[in-house]
Short mmCIF file of C-alpha atoms and ligand atoms in Angstrom, two decimals:
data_model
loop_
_atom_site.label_atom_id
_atom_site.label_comp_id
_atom_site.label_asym_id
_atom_site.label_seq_id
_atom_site.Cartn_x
_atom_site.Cartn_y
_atom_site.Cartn_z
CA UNK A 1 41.77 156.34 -18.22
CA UNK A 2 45.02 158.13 -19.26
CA UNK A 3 42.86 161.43 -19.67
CA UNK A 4 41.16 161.51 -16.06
CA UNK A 5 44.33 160.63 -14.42
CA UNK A 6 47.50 163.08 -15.39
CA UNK A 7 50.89 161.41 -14.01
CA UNK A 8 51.84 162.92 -10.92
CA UNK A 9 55.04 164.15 -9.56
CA UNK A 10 56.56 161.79 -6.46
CA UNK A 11 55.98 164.51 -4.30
CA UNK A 12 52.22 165.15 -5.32
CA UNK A 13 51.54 161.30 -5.67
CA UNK A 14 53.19 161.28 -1.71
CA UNK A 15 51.20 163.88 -0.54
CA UNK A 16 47.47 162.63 -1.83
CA UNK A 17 48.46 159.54 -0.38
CA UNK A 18 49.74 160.48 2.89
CA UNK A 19 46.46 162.79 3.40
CA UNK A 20 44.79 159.44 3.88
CA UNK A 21 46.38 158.05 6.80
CA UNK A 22 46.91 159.13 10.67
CA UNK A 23 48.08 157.57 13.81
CA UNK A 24 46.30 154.29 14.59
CA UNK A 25 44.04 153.90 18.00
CA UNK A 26 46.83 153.24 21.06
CA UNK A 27 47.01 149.76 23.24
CA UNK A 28 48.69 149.72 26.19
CA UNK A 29 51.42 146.58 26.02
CA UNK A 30 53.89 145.50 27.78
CA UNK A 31 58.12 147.54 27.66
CA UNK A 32 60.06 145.50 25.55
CA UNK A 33 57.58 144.71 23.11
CA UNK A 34 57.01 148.51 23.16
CA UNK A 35 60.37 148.88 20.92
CA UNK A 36 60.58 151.10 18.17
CA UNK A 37 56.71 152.66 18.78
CA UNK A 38 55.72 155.60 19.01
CA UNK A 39 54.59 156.70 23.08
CA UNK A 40 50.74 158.44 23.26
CA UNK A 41 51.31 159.60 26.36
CA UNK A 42 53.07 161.78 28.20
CA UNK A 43 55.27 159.82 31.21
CA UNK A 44 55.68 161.40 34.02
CA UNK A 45 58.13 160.47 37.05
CA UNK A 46 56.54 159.23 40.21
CA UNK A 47 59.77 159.45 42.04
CA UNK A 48 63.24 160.77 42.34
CA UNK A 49 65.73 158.61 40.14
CA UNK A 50 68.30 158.17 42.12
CA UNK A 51 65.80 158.00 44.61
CA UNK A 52 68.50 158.55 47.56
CA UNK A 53 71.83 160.25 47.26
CA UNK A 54 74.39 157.80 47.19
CA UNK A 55 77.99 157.26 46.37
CA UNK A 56 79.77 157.43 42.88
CA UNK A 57 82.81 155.72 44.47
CA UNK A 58 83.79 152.80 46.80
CA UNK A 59 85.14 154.29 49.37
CA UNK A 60 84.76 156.12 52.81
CA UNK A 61 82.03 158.02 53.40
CA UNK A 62 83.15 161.08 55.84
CA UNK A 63 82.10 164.12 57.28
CA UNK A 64 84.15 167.21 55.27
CA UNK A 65 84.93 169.21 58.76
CA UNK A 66 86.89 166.07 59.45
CA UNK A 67 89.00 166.58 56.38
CA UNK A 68 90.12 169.76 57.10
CA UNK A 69 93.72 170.25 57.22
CA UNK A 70 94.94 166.91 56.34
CA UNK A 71 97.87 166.52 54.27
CA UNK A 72 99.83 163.77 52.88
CA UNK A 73 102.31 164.89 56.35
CA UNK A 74 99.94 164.65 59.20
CA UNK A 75 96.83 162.88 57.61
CA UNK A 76 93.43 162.59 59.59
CA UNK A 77 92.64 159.51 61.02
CA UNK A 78 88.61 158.39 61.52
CA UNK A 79 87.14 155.28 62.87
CA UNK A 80 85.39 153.18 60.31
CA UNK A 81 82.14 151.87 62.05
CA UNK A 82 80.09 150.69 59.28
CA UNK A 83 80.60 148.72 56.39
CA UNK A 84 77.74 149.59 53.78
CA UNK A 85 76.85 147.79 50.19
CA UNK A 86 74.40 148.60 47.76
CA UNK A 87 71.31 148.00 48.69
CA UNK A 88 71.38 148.67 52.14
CA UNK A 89 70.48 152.25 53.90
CA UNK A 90 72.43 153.05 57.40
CA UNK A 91 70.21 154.74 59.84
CA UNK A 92 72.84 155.86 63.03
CA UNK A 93 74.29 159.68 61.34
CA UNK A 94 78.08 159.60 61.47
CA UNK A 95 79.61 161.26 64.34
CA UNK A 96 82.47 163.60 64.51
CA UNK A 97 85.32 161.43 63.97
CA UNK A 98 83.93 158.12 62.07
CA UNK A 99 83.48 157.26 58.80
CA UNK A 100 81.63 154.23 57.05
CA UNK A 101 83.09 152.07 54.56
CA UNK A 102 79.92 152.23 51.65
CA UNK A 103 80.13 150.58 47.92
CA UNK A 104 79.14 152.80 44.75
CA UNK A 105 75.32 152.51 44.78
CA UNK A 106 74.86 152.76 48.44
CA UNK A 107 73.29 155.43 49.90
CA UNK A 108 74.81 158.22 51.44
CA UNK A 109 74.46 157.84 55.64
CA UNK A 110 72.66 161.01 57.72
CA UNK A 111 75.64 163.19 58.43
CA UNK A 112 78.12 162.14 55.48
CA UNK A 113 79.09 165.01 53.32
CA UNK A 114 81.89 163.52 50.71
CA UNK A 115 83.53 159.89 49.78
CA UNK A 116 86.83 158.91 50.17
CA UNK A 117 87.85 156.55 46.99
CA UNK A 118 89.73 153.51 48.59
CA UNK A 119 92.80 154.22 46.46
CA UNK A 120 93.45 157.62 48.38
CA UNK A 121 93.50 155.97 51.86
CA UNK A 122 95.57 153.86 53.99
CA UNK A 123 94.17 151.55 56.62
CA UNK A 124 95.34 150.57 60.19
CA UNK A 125 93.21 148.66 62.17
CA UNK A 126 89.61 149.99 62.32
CA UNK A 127 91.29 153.49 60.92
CA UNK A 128 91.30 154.44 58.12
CA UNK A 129 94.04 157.31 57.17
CA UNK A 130 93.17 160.90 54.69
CA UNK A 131 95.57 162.81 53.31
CA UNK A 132 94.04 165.90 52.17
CA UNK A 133 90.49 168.22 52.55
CA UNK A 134 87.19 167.14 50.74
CA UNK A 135 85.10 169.67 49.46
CA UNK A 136 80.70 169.14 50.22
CA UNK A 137 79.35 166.48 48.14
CA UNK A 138 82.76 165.17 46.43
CA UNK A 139 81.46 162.03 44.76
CA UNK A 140 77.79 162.04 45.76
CA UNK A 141 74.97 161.61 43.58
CA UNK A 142 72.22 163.18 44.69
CA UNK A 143 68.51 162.22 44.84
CA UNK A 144 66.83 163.11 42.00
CA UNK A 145 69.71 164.26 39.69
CA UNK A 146 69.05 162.43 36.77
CA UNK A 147 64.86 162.67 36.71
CA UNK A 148 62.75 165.08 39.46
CA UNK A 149 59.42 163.16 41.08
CA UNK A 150 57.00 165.12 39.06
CA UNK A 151 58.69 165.73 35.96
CA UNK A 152 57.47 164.62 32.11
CA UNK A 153 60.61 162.68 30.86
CA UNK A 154 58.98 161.17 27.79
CA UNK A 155 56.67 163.17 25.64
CA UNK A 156 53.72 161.70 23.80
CA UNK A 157 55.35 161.36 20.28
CA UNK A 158 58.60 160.08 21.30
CA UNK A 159 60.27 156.73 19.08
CA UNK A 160 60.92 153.98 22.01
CA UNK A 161 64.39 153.02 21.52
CA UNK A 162 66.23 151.17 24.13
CA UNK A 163 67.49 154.11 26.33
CA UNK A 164 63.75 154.95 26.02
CA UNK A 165 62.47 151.18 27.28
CA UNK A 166 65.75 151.43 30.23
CA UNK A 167 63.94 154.85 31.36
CA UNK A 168 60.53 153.31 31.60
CA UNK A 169 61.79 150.42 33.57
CA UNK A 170 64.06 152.82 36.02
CA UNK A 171 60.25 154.78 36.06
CA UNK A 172 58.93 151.88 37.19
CA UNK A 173 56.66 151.55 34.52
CA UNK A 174 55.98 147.75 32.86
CA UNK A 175 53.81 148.87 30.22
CA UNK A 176 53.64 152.01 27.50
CA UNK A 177 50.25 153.12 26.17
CA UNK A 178 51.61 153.57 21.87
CA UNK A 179 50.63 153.65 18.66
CA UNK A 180 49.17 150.27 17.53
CA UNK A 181 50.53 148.71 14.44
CA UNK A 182 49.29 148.81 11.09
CA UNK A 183 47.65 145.41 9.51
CA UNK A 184 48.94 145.49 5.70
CA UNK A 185 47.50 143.02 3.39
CA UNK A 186 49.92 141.91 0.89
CA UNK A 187 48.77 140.53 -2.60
CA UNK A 188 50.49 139.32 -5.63
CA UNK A 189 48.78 139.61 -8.79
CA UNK A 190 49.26 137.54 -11.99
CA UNK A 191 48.25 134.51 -13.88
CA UNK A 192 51.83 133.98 -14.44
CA UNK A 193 52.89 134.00 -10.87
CA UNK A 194 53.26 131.08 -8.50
CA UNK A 195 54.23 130.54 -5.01
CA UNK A 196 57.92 129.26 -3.60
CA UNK A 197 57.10 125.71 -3.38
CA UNK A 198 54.44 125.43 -6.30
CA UNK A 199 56.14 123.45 -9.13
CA UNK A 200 57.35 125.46 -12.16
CA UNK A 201 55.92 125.41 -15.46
CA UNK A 202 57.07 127.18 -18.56
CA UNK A 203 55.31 130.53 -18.89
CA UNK A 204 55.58 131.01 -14.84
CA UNK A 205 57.69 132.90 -12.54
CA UNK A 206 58.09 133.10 -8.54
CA UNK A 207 56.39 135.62 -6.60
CA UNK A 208 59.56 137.77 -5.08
CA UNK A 209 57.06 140.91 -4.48
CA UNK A 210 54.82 139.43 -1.71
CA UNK A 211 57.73 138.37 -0.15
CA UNK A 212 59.73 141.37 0.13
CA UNK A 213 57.05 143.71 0.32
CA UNK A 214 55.91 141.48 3.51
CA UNK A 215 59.45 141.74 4.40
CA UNK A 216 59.55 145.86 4.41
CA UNK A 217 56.42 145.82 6.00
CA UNK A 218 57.92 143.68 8.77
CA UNK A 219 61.35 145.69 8.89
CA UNK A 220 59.31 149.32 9.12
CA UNK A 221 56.69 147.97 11.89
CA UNK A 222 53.72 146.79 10.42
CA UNK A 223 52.20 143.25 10.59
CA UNK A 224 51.47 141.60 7.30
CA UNK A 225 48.39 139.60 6.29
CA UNK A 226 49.16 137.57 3.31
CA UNK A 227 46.64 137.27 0.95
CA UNK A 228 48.75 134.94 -1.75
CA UNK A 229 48.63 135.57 -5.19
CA UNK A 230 45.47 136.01 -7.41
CA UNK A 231 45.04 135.32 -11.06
CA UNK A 232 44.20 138.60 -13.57
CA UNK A 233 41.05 138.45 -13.27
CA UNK A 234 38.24 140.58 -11.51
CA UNK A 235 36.22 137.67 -9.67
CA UNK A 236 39.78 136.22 -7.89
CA UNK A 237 40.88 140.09 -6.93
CA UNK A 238 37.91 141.10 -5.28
CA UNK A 239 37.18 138.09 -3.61
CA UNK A 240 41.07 138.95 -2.18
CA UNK A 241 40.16 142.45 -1.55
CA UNK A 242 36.80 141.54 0.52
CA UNK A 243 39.53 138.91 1.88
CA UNK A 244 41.51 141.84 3.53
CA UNK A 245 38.86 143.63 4.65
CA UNK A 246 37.63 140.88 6.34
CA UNK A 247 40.76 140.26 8.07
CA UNK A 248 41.01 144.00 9.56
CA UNK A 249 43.61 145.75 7.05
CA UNK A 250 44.50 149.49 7.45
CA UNK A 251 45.97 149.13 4.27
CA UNK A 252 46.00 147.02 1.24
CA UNK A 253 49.37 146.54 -1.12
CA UNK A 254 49.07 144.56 -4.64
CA UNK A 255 51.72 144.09 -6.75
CA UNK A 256 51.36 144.13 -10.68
CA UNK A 257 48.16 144.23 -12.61
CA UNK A 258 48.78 148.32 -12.74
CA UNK A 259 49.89 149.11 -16.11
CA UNK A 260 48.28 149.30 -19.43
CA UNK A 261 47.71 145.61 -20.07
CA UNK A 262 45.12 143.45 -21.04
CA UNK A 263 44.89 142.01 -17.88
CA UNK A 264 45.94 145.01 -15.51
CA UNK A 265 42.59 144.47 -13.32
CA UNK A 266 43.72 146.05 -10.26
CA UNK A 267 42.76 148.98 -11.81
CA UNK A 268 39.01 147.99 -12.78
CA UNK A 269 38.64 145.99 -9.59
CA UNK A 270 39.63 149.35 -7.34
CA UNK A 271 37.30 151.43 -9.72
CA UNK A 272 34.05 148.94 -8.95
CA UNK A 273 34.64 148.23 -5.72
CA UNK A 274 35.72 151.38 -3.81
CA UNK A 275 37.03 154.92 -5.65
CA UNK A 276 40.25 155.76 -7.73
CA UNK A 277 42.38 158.27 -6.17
CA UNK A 278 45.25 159.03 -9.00
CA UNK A 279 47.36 156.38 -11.38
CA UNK A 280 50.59 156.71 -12.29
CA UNK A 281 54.17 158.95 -10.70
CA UNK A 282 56.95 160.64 -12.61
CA UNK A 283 59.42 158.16 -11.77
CA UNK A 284 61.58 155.51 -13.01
CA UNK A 285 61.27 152.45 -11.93
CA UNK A 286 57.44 152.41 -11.02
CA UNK A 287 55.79 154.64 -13.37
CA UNK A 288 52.38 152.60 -12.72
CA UNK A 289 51.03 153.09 -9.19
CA UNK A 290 47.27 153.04 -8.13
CA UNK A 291 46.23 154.42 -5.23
CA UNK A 292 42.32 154.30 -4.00
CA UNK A 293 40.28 153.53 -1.16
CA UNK A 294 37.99 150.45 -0.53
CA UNK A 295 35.28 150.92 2.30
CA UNK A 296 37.49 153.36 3.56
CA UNK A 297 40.57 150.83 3.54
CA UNK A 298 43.53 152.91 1.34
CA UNK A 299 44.88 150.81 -1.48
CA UNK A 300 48.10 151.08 -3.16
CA UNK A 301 48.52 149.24 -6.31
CA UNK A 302 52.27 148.46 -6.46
CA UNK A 303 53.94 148.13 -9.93
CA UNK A 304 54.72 144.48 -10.90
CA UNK A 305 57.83 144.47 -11.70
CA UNK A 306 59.96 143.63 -8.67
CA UNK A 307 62.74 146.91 -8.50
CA UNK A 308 59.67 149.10 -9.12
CA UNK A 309 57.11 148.00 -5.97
CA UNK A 310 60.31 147.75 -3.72
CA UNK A 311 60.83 151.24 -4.46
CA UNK A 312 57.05 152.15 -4.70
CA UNK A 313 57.29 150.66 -1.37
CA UNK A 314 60.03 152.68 -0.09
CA UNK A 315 58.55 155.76 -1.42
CA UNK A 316 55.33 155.69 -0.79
CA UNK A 317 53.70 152.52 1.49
CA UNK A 318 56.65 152.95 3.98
CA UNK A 319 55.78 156.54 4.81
CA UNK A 320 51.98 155.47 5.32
CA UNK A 321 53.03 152.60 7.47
CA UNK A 322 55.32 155.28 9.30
CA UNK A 323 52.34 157.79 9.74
CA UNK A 324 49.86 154.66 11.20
CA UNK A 325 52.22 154.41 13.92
CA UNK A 326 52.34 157.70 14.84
CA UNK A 327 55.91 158.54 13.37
CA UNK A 328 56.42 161.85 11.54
CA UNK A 329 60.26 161.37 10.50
CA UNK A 330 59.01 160.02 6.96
CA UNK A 331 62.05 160.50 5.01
CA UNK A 332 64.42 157.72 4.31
CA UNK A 333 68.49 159.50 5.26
CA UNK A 334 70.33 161.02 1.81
CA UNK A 335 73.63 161.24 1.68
CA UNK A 336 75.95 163.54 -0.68
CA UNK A 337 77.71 161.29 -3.31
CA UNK A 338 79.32 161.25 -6.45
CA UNK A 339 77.91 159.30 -9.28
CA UNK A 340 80.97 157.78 -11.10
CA UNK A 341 79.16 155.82 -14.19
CA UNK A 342 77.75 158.50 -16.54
CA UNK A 343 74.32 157.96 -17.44
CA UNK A 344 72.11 158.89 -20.81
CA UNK A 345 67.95 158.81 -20.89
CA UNK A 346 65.37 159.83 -22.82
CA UNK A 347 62.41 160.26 -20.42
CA UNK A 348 61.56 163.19 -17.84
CA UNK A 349 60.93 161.08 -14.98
CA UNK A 350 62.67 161.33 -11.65
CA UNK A 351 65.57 158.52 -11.43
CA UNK A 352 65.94 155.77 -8.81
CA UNK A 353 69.23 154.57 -9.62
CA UNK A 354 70.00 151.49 -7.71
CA UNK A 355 74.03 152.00 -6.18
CA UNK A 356 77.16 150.43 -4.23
CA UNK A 357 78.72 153.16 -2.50
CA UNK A 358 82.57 153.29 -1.28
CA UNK A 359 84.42 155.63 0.74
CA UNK A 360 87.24 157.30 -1.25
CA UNK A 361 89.41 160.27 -0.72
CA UNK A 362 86.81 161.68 1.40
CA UNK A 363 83.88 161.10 -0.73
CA UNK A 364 81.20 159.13 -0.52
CA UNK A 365 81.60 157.17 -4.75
CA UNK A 366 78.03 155.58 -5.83
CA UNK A 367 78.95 152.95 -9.00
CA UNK A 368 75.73 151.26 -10.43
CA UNK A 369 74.70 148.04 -9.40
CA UNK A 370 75.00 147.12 -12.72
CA UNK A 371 71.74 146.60 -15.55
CA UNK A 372 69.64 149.05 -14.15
CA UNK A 373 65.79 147.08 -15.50
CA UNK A 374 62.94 147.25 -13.31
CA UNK A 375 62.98 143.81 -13.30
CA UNK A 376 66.28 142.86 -12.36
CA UNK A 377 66.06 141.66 -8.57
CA UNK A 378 70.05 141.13 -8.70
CA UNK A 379 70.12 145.41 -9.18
CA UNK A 380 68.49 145.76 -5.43
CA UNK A 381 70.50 142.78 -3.74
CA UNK A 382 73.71 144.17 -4.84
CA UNK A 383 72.86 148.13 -3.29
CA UNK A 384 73.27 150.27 -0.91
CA UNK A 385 71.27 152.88 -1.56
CA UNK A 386 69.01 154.82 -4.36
CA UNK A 387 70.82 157.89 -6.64
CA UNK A 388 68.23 160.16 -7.20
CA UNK A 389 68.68 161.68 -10.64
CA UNK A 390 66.24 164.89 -10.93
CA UNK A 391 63.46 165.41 -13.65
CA UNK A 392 65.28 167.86 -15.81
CA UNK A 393 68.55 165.81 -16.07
CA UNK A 394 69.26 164.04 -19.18
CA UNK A 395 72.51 162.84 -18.85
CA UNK A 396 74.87 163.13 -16.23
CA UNK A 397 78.89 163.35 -16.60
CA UNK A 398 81.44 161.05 -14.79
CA UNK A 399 81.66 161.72 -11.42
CA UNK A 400 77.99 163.84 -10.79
CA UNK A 401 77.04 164.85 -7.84
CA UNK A 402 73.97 163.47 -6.85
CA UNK A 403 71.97 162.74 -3.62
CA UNK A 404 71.63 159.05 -2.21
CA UNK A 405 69.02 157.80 -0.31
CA UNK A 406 70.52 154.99 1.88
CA UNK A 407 68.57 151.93 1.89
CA UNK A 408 70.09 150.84 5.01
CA UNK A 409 73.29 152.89 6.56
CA UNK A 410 75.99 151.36 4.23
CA UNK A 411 79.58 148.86 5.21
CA UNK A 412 81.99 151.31 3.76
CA UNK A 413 85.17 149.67 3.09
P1 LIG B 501 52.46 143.74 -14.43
O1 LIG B 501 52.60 145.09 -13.80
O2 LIG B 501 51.40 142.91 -13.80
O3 LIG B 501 52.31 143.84 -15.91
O4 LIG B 501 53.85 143.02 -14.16
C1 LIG B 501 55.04 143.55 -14.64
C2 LIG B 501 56.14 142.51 -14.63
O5 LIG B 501 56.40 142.12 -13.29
C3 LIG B 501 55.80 141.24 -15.37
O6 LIG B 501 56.96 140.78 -16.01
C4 LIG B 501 55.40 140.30 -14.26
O7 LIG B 501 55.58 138.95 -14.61
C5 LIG B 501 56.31 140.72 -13.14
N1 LIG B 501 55.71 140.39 -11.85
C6 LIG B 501 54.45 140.67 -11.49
N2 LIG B 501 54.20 140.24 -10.25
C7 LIG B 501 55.35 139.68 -9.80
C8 LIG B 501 55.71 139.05 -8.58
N3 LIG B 501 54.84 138.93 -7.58
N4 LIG B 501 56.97 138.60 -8.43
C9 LIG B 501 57.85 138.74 -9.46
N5 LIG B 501 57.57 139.33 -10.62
C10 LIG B 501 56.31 139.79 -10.81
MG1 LIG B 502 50.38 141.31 -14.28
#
């Protein structure tokens, strides 16, 4: 098996993969649960928004020839004749001489040509005083200044975030037509692995992987299906596998079984049942990966220990999940830091240093989260973010620069 399959680079191991997946079929579902998808359509106004011109101010809504000439000396006066709140449209046109008392929001009455903000009047009766000129339109919206009737505001391809959702609504629109989201089967794999509340035994551990691999699927937009855990051995993981297919997966994650083991059956299982793709990136943690195809479902062996198939995850299932829903921003946000803790290795593998970073002087300091093994869970609670230490690098200086990919915007102190 080492022979047919030569260890790929991260990037080469990203690509093949990513060449299997596209944009899921759209549904058409209601705003809010629209959030964070990806729009497959273009939306396109129906209407003017605002759809009337209306005032910016409370105040008095006048007609400008009126204004002119008045000074704080010998100010105009104008009989007020309406009183208008939002909400509420005055059909009489103002006449030489009037004005109408209107709320921000209302709209503008036939004839009106500026507002008046209360706090630069004076009132005496049914008069109100104004002290000085107003120039055509002074604080007026006008109809259709924000979005034209007619005009595309949202393009197919666009990430609903709120302000996204808030335009829909102000469209008039209850539902989007996006990107469904992609059904990920998640499987542990191991005769030594047992579930939260199954009693311990010596020789067994917890599953963490399902958990936070269901977890990342959950936090990047897909919707798990968990499959549980399933001994090493090639009867209990296919009858998982046919499992997922069965229940509709796009994609199928496993976690362990990947290596060069005894009982590494993900391997055979993926071989027998569907087609091998590649084995194995350049990288530390996660140097075993499988990736292969099952009736056409994609499969992505994760590695078993827990640091390596978050970051396997992070690297490679996240972007697929990404692409499914129609996103193409596939990179996770790297920052420019400096490493403090020198570091020493051996291998030629790209680096996924796990990292607390802290604000200092200006720079952005990453410190390791301590024992850096692929196994240690306590490495990924404690960071912030990944330091990516190149190929070609074999030890690294106090104080290297290096680039961090955030695993969530940091708390700097
Ligand atoms: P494997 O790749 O199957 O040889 O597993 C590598 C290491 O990861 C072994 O120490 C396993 O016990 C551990 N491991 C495998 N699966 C899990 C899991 N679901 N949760 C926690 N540790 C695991
Ligand atoms: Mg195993």
């Amino acid at each position: 098996m080492k022979e047919t399959y030569p260890m790929l680079s991260v990037e080469e191991a990203r690509r093949r993969i990513l060449e299997h997946f596209q944009p899921l079929e759209p549904e058409r579902i209601p705003i809010l649960e629209a959030l964070d998808r990806v729009l497959a359509e273009d939306v396109t106004a129906e209407m003017d928004i605002p759809p009337l011109a209306n005032t910016a101010m409370d105040g008095y809504a006048v007609r400008i020839a009126d204004t002119a000439g008045a000074t704080p000396e010998r100010p105009v006066r104008l009989k007020v004749v309406a009183d208008l709140a939002a909400g509420y449209v005055l059909e009489a046109p103002l006449q030489p001489g009037q004005a109408v008392r209107i709320m921000t929001g209302a709209p503008i009455p036939p004839g009106a040509e500026a507002v008046v903000p209360f706090e630069n009047v004076e009132t005496q009766g049914d008069e109100v005083l104004i002290f000085k000129p107003y120039a055509l339109w002074k604080n007026i919206r006008h109809a259709g200044e924000d979005v034209k009737a007619g005009q595309t505001v949202l393009k197919k391809g666009a990430v609903l975030r709120p302000q996204e959702i808030g335009m829909l609504a102000a469209l008039g629109r209850a539902t989007a037509l996006v990107h469904r989201r992609p059904r990920v089967a998640v499987l542990s794999t191991g005769d030594e692995v047992i579930d939260i509340t199954d009693p311990w035994q010596p020789g067994k551990i917890r599953d963490a992987n399902s958990y936070t691999v269901s977890a990342l699927i959950l936090k990047y937009g897909g919707v798990p299906i968990r499959l549980g855990i399933a001994p090493d051995t090639i009867e209990a993981l296919t009858a998982k596998i046919r499992e997922a297919l069965t229940r509709g997966a796009d994609l199928i994650l496993t976690s362990g079984g990947v290596s060069m083991g005894d009982f590494d059956v993900v391997k055979k299982v993926l071989a027998a049942e569907g087609e091998m793709h590649f084995w194995r990136a350049r990288m530390k943690p996660g140097k075993p990966l499988a990736f292969g195809e099952i009736q056409g479902v994609p499969l992505l062996g994760l590695p078993g220990n827990p640091v390596s198939s978050t970051i396997s995850f992070e690297l490679f299932a996240r972007p697929a999940i990404l692409t499914m829903l129609g996103k193409r921003k596939l990179e996770k946000p790297t920052i420019d830091a400096i490493l403090v803790d020198p570091i020493k290795r051996k291998d030629s593998r790209r680096h996924y240093m796990r990292v607390w970073l802290e604000e200092k002087e200006g720079r952005t300091r990453a410190h390791l989260t301590g024992d850096q093994g692929s196994g240690i869970l306590l490495s990924m609670v404690q960071a912030d973010g990944l330091a990516i230490i190149p190929e070609e690098v074999d030890h690294t200086p106090p104080d290297f620069p290096v680039q961090v990919m955030l695993i969530d915007w940091p708390e700097v102190a």
